[in-house]
XYZ file of C-alpha atoms in Angstrom:
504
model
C 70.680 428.894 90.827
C 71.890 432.137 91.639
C 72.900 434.650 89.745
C 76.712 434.765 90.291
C 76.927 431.031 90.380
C 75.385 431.125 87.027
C 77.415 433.737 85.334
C 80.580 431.670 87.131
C 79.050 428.764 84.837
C 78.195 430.467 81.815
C 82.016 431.597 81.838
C 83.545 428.379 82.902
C 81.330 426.450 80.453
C 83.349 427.427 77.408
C 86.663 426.428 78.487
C 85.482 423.025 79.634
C 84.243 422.387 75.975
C 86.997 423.633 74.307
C 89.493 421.569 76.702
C 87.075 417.979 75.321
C 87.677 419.161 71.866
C 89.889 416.539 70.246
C 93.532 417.416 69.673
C 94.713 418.188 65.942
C 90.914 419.217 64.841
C 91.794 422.426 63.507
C 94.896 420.684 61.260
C 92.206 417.834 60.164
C 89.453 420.352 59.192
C 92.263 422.613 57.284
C 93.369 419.427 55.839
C 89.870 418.207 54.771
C 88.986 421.492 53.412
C 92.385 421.432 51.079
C 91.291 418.234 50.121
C 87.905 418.420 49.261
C 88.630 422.320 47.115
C 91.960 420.964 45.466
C 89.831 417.795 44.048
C 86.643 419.376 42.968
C 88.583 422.060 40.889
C 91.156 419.263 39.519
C 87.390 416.779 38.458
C 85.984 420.302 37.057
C 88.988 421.383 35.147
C 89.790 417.847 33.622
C 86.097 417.608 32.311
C 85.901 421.051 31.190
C 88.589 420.166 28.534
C 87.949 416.676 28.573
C 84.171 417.114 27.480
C 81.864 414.723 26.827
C 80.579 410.835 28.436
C 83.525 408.992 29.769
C 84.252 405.837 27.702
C 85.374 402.435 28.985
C 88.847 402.564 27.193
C 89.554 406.095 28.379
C 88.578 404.933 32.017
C 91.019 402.508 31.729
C 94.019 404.564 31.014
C 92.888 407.190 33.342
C 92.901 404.745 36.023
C 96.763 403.959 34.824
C 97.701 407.318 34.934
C 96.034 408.654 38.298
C 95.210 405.398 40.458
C 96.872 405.269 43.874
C 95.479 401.553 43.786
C 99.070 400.988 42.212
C 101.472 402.915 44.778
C 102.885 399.783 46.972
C 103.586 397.514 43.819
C 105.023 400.710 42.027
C 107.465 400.682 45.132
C 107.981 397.059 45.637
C 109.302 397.592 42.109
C 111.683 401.077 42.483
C 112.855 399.194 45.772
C 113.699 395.802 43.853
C 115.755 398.041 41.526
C 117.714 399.889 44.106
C 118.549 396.513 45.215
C 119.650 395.246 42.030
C 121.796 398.431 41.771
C 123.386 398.240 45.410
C 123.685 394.345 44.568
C 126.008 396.053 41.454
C 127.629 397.966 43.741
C 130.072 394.645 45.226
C 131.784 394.923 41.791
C 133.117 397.746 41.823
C 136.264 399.076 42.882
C 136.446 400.638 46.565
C 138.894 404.058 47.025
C 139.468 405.365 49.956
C 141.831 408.721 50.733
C 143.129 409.434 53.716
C 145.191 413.113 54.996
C 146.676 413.607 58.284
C 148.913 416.204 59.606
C 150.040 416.127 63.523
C 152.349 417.915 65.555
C 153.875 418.604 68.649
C 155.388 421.711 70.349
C 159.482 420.423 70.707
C 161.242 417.856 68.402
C 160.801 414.534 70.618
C 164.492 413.433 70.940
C 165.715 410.055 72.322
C 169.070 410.147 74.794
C 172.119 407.362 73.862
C 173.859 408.825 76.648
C 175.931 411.947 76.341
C 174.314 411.881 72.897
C 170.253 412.712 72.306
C 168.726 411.934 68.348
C 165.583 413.661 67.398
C 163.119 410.586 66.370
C 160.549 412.656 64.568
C 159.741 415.841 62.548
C 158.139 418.608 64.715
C 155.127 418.590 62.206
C 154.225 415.603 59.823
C 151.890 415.417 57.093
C 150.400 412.035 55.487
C 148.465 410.944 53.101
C 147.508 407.634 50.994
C 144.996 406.470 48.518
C 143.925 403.367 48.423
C 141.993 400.998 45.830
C 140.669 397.871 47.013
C 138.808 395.579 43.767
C 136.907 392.034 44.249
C 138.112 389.530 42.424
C 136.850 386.328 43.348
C 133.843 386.865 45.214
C 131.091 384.351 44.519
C 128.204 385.059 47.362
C 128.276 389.266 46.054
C 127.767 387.685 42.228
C 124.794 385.235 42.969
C 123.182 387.923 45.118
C 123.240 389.927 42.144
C 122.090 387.467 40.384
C 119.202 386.743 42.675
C 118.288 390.608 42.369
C 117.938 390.708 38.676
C 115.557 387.884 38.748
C 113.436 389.758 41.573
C 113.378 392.874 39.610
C 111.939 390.766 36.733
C 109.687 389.470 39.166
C 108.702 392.813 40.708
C 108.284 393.855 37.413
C 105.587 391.064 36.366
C 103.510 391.751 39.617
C 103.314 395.491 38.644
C 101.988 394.218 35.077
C 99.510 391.922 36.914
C 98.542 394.815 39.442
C 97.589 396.742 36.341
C 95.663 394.031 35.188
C 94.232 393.650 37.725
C 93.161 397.563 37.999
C 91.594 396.911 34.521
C 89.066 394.187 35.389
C 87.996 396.418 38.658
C 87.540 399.451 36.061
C 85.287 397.329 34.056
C 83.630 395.753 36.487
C 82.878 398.960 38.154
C 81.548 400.916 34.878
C 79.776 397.283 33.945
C 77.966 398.294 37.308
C 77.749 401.760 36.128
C 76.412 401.657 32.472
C 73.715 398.862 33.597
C 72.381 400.808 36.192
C 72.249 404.075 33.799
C 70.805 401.714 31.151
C 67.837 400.365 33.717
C 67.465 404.425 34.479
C 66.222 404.941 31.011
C 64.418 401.889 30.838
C 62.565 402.598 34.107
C 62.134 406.254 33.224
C 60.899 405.432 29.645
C 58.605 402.966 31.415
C 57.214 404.993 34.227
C 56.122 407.783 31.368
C 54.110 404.666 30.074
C 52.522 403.559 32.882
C 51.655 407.324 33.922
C 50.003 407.601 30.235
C 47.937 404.214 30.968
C 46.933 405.524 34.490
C 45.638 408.925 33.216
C 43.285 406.539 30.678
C 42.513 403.804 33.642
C 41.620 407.148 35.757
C 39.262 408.466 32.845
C 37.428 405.157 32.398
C 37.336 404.922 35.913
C 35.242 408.531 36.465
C 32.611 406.853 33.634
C 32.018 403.387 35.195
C 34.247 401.604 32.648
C 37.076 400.989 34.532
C 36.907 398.990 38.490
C 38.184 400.848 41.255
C 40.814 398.256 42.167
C 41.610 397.876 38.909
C 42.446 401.792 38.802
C 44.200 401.512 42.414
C 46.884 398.731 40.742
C 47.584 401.018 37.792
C 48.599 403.598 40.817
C 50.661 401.121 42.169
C 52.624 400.048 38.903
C 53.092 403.913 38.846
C 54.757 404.074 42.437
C 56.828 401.016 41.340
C 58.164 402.397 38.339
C 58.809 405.710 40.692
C 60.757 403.531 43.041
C 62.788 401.603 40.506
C 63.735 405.208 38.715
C 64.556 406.098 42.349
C 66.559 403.120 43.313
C 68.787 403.050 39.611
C 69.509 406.242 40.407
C 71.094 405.287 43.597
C 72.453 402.674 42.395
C 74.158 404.478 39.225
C 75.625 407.371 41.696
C 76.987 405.179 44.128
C 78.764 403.248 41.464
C 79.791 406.252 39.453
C 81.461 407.040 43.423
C 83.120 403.764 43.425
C 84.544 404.363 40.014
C 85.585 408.075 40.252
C 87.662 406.762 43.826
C 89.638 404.857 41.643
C 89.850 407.363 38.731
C 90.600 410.070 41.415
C 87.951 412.437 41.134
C 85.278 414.004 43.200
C 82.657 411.231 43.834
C 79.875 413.320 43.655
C 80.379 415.141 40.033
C 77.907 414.305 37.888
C 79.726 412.848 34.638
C 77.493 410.684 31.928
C 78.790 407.051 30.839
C 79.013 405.637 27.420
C 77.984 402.534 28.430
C 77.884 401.518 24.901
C 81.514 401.313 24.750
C 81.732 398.608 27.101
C 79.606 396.343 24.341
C 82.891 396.979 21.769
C 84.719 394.422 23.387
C 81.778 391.866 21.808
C 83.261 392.645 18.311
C 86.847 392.493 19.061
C 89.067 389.889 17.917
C 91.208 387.767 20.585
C 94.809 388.031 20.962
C 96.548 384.262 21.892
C 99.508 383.035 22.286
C 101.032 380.607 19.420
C 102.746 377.803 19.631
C 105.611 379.543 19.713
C 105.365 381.748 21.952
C 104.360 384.219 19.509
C 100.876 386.858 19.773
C 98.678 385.530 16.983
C 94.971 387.194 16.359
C 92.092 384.867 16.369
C 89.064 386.288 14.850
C 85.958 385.787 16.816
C 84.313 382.707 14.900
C 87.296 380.624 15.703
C 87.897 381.520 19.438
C 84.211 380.234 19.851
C 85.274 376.664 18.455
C 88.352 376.618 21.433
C 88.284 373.849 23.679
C 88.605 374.352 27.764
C 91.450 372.719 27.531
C 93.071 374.588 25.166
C 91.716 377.894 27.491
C 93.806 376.088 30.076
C 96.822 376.127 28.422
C 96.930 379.918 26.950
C 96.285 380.036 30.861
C 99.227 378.355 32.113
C 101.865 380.444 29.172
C 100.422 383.805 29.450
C 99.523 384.488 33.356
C 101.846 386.856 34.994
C 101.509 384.935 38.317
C 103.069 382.263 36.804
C 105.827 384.133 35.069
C 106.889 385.785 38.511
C 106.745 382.512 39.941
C 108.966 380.923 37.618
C 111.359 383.787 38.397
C 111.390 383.416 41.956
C 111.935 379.433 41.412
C 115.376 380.811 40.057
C 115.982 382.790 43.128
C 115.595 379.674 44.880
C 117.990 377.879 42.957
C 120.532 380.917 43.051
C 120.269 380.427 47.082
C 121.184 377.011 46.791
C 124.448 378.250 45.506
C 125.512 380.974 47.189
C 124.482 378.914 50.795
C 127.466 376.703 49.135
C 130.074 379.228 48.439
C 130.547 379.857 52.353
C 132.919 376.714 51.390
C 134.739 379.420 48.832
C 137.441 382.004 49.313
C 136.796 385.390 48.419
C 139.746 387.303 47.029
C 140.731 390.971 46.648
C 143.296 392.899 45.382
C 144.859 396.505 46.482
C 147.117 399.165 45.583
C 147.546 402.497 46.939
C 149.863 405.659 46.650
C 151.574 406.641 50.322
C 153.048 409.924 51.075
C 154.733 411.448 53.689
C 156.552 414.427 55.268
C 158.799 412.943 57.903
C 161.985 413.298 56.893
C 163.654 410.744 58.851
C 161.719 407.899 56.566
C 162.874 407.440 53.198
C 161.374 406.872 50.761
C 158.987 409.539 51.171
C 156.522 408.568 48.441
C 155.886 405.244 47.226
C 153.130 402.969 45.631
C 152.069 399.267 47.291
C 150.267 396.328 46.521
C 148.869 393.172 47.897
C 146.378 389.760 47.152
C 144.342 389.255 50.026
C 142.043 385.830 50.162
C 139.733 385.082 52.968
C 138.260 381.452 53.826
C 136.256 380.979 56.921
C 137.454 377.863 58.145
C 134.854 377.607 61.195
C 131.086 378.474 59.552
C 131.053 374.709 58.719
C 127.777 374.075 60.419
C 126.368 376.922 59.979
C 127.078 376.901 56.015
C 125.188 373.246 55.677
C 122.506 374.381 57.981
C 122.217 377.325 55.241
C 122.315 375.131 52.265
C 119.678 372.584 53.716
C 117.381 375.416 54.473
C 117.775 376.599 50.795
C 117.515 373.356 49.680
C 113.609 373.095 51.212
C 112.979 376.611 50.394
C 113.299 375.674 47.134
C 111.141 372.603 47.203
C 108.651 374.624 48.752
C 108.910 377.186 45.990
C 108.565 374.728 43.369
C 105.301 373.132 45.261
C 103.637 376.935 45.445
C 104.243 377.509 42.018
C 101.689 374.084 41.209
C 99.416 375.346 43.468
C 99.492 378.782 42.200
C 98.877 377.170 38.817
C 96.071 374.901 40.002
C 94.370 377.786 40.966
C 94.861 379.802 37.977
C 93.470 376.769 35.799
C 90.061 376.508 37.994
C 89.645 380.457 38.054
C 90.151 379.655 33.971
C 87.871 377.018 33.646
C 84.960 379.108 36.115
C 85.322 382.129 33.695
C 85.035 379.955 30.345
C 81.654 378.456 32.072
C 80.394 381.776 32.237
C 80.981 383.307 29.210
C 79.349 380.090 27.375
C 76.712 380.838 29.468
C 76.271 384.555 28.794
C 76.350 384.366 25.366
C 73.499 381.924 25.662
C 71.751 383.696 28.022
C 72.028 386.944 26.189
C 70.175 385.485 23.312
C 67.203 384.404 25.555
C 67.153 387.964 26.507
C 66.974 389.381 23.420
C 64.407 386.894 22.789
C 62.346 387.062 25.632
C 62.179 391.055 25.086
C 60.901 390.536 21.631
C 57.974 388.204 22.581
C 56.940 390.497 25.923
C 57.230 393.248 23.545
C 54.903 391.697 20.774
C 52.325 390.333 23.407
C 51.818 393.759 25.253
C 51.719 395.714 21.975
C 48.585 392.555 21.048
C 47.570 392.853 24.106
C 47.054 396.406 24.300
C 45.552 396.909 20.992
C 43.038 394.077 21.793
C 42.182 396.011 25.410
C 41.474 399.078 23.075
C 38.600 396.455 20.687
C 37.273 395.527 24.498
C 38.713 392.197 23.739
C 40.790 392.106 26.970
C 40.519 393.261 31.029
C 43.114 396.232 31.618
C 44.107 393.074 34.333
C 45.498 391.787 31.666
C 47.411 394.819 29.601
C 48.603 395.381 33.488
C 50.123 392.000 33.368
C 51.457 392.282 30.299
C 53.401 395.644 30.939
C 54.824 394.245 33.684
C 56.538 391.462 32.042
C 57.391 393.354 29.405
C 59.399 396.082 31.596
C 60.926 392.401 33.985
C 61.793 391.607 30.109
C 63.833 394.667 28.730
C 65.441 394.986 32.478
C 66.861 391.431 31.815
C 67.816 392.363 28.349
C 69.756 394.981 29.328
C 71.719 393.379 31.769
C 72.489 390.035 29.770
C 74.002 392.377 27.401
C 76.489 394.131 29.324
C 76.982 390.804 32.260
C 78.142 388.560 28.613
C 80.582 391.701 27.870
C 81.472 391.575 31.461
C 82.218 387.893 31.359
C 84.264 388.049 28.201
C 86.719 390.640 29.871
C 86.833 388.346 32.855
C 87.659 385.368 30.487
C 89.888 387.324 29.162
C 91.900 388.272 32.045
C 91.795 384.818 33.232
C 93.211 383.203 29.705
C 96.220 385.905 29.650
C 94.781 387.564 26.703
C 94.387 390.821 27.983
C 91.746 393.641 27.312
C 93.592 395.267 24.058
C 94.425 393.218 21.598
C 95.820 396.188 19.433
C 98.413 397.108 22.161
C 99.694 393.527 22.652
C 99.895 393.264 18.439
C 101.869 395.866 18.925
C 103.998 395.200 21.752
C 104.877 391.927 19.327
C 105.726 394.148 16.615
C 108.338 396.345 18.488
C 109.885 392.645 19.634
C 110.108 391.662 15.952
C 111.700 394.625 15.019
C 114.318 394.349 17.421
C 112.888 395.824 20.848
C 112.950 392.734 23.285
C 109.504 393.105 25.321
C 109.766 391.574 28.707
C 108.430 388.304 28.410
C 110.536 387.607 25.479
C 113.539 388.242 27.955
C 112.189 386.069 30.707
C 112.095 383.446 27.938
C 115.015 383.397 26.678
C 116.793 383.686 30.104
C 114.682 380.530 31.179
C 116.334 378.745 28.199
C-alpha cells in the first residue's frame, strides 16, 4: 500500500467506526453507570445501619417495601379507584357559567317607513349560570356500583400479589440458606478429608498404605473441593436472585440466617372458624386435620376466590344496567340569566326545567346487551368453579408434601445419626488395624451424602409448610392476622369482613 493511500485510511478509518457505533450508546452507558453507583451506595448504606445476617421475616417486609415485582397490581388498583371516583362523579351536580359581551360600531335600526326603531343596544353584555343535577339515572348508579366491587376486587389481587411475593422470598432464601448450610458442611468436610489424606499420604511413604488406596483419598479431596466450589455458586447466584427482588446490588456479599427460616416449624397455625372468625390452632392439633378439612379453609380463605366472588357481582350488576336502556333518565336545572340589553325586560331572572330522556329506538341493541350480559355472567360463574377446582388440587398437592417432609425429615435426622456412628466405629476400628482405609473411605462418604440430606430435609419440610400454608389461606404470620382480627373486633372492619357482609 502506499504511503498516502495509507495515511488516507488510517484517517478515514475512525469515522467509519464511529458512524457503526449504535445510536443512544453514550445515554445507555451514562444511564448504566447511574444505575449501577446509585444501587451499590443505596445496598452499602442500608447494611451499614442495618448490620448483621438478613433474616427470613425481615426479607419479607423488605421485599414489601422495595419490590417492583408489585408495580402493575399496585396500579391496576390506584386505576380501579380513579374509576370508582369518576364513576362518583355522575352524581353530582354539573355548573356551568357562561359571560359574553358583543358589539357593533352603529345602533342596528329597523325602518317602518318614514319611521326607523333601533332593535338592539350598541354593546351587550350576558351572562348565566347554570346547574344541571341527575335525578333518575339508573345505568350512572349500577356503574358505580360495578366499580366499588372492582376496587374490592383490585384490592384482593394486590393482597394475593403480596402473597404471592412472600412464597418467592422464601423459596428463594430456602434456596439460599441450604446452599450456605451445604457450604459449611462441605467445607467442614473437606478439612476432614484433607486431615485423613495427610495420614493416608504418611502410611503411604512407609509401605502401610496402597498407592491406589492413597490416589482415592486425593480424589475424595478434589470432590469435597468441587462441592465447596459448586455451593458457593450456587449460594451467590441465589443470594442474586433474592437481592433482585429485595432491590439491592446482586453481587454484595450479605450472610443469611438461615436458621430463621426453621421458626416457622414452631409456629402455631392461624384458621379460619366456623364463623368466619381467625382462631389459633396449636401445632399438635393442625397435625390431626383431615385433607378435607385443608380443602375447605382452602375454598373460605383464598383471595382468588374472594375476587372472584366480587367480579360474579359485577356480572350480575351488568345484567341490570344492560336492562335500564328500557329506563328514562331524568334531570333537573336551574340557572340565573342576566343581561344588558335594554330593550328586554326583565333584565335578570332565574329558570327552571325537568328534562327526561327515553330512547325509544335502542330496542335491539338493548336485548342484544342484556343477552350478552346474561352469558357473561354464566361464564363468570363457570370460571369461578374452575378457579376453585384448581385451588383445591394445588391444596391437596401441598398437604401431600408436607406429610411427606415431615416424614422424610425424620429419616434424615436418622440416617445422619447412624452414618455418623458407623464412620466414628469405623474409624476407630481402622486406627486397631481392624479395618482397610477402603472402608473408613466408604464410610466418610456416606456420612457427608448423609448430613447433605439432613440439611436439606430440614429446610425443604419448612419450605413445604409455608407452601401449605399459602395454599390453605393461612398465611405466613399468624401474629399479624391475630391481629388484623383484633382491630375488626374492636370496631375496625378489615376487608374481608366487608366483602362478607356485603355478600350477605
Amino acid at each position: 500500500m502506499r504511503p498516502a493511500v495509507r495515511v488516507v485510511a488510517l484517517a478515514v478509518l475512525p469515522l467509519v467506526l464511529g458512524g457503526c457505533r449504535m445510536p443512544g450508546f453514550e445515554e445507555r452507558a451514562r444511564g448504566a453507570v447511574q444505575f449501577r453507583a446509585s444501587l451499590q451506595e443505596e445496598t452499602r448504606a442500608f447494611f451499614e445501619t442495618n448490620s448483621g445476617p438478613l433474616t427470613l421475616a425481615f426479607s419479607l417486609e423488605l421485599a414489601r417495601a422495595r419490590t417492583l415485582k408489585l408495580t402493575q397490581a399496585q396500579l391496576d388498583l390506584q386505576l380501579a379507584k380513579i374509576q370508582r371516583a369518576t364513576a362518583f362523579s355522575a352524581f353530582l351536580p354539573q355548573v356551568e357559567a357562561t359571560f359574553t359581551r358583543s358589539g357593533t360600531d352603529v345602533p342596528l335600526m329597523r325602518s317602518f317607513g318614514a319611521q326607523s326603531v333601533q332593535m338592539s343596544s350598541k354593546y351587550v353584555s350576558e351572562a348565566s349560570i347554570a346547574l344541571t343535577q341527575p335525578i333518575f339515572t339508573p345505568g350512572a348508579w349500577l356503574l358505580f356500583v360495578e366499580s366499588k366491587h372492582a376496587v374490592r376486587a383490585q384490592e384482593l389481587v394486590r393482597a394475593r400479589a403480596g402473597e404471592l411475593l412472600d412464597v418467592q422470598v422464601a423459596a428463594l432464601f430456602y434456596q439460599a440458606a441450604v446452599a450456605e448450610s451445604l457450604l459449611r458442611t462441605y467445607e467442614r468436610q473437606q478439612e476432614a478429608t484433607r486431615v485423613l489424606v495427610d495420614q493416608t499420604v504418611a502410611l503411604a511413604r512407609e509401605g502401610y498404605v496402597l498407592a491406589a488406596q492413597r490416589e482415592r483419598a486425593q480424589a475424595r479431596l478434589l470432590s469435597d473441593r468441587y462441592n465447596v466450589r459448586l455451593a458457593n455458586d450456587n449460594l451467590a447466584l441465589t443470594r442474586a436472585k433474592l437481592f433482585e427482588i429485595l432491590r439491592f446490588w446482586p453481587t454484595e456479599q450479605v450472610p443469611l440466617e438461615g436458621a430463621s427460616m426453621l421458626g416457622v416449624l414452631a409456629r402455631d397455625w392461624v384458621l379460619t372458624a366456623e364463623d368466619g372468625g381467625a382462631q389459633r390452632v396449636a401445632r399438635a392439633q393442625v397435625r390431626t386435620l383431615t385433607a378435607e378439612e385443608w380443602l375447605w379453609q382452602t375454598l373460605v380463605n383464598r383471595k382468588e376466590l374472594w375476587a372472584g366472588d366480587q367480579m360474579i357481582e359485577i356480572r350480575k350488576t351488568e345484567v341490570l344496567r344492560a336492562l335500564t336502556g328500557f329506563l328514562p333518565t331524568l334531570y333537573g336545572s336551574a340557572s340565573g340569566n342576566y343581561t344588558s340589553e335594554i330593550l328586554q325586560s326583565p333584565s335578570q331572572y332565574w329558570a327552571g326545567g325537568l328534562n327526561a330522556t327515553l330512547s325509544l329506538f335502542n330496542g335491539f341493541l338493548t336485548v342484544n346487551a342484556y343477552r350478552e350480559a346474561k352469558a357473561r355472567r354464566a361464564a363468570e360463574f363457570q370460571l369461578q368453579e374452575d378457579r376453585a377446582l384448581a385451588l383445591v388440587v394445588s391444596t391437596y398437592e401441598a398437604y401431600q408434601n408436607w406429610c411427606r417432609a415431615d416424614e422424610q425429615r425424620a429419616v434424615a435426622a436418622q440416617a445422619r445419626k447412624a452414618a455418623e456412628m458407623d464412620y466414628a466405629e469405623t474409624k476407630a476400628r481402622y486406627e486397631q488395624a481392624q479395618e482397610t482405609l477402603s472402608d473408613v473411605l466408604d464410610r466418610l462418604a456416606l456420612m457427608e451424602a448423609a448430613r447433605v440430606q439432613a440439611v436439606t430435609a430440614e429446610y425443604a419440610a419448612a419450605l413445604a409448610e409455608i407452601v401449605l400454608r399459602d395454599a390453605a389461606g393461612a398465611g405466613l404470620h399468624a401474629e399479624r392476622v391475630m391481629e388484623r382480627q383484633a382491630a375488626e373486633d374492636s370496631g375496625r372492619e378489615r376487608v374481608f369482613g366487608g366483602l362478607l357482609r356485603g355478600s350477605k
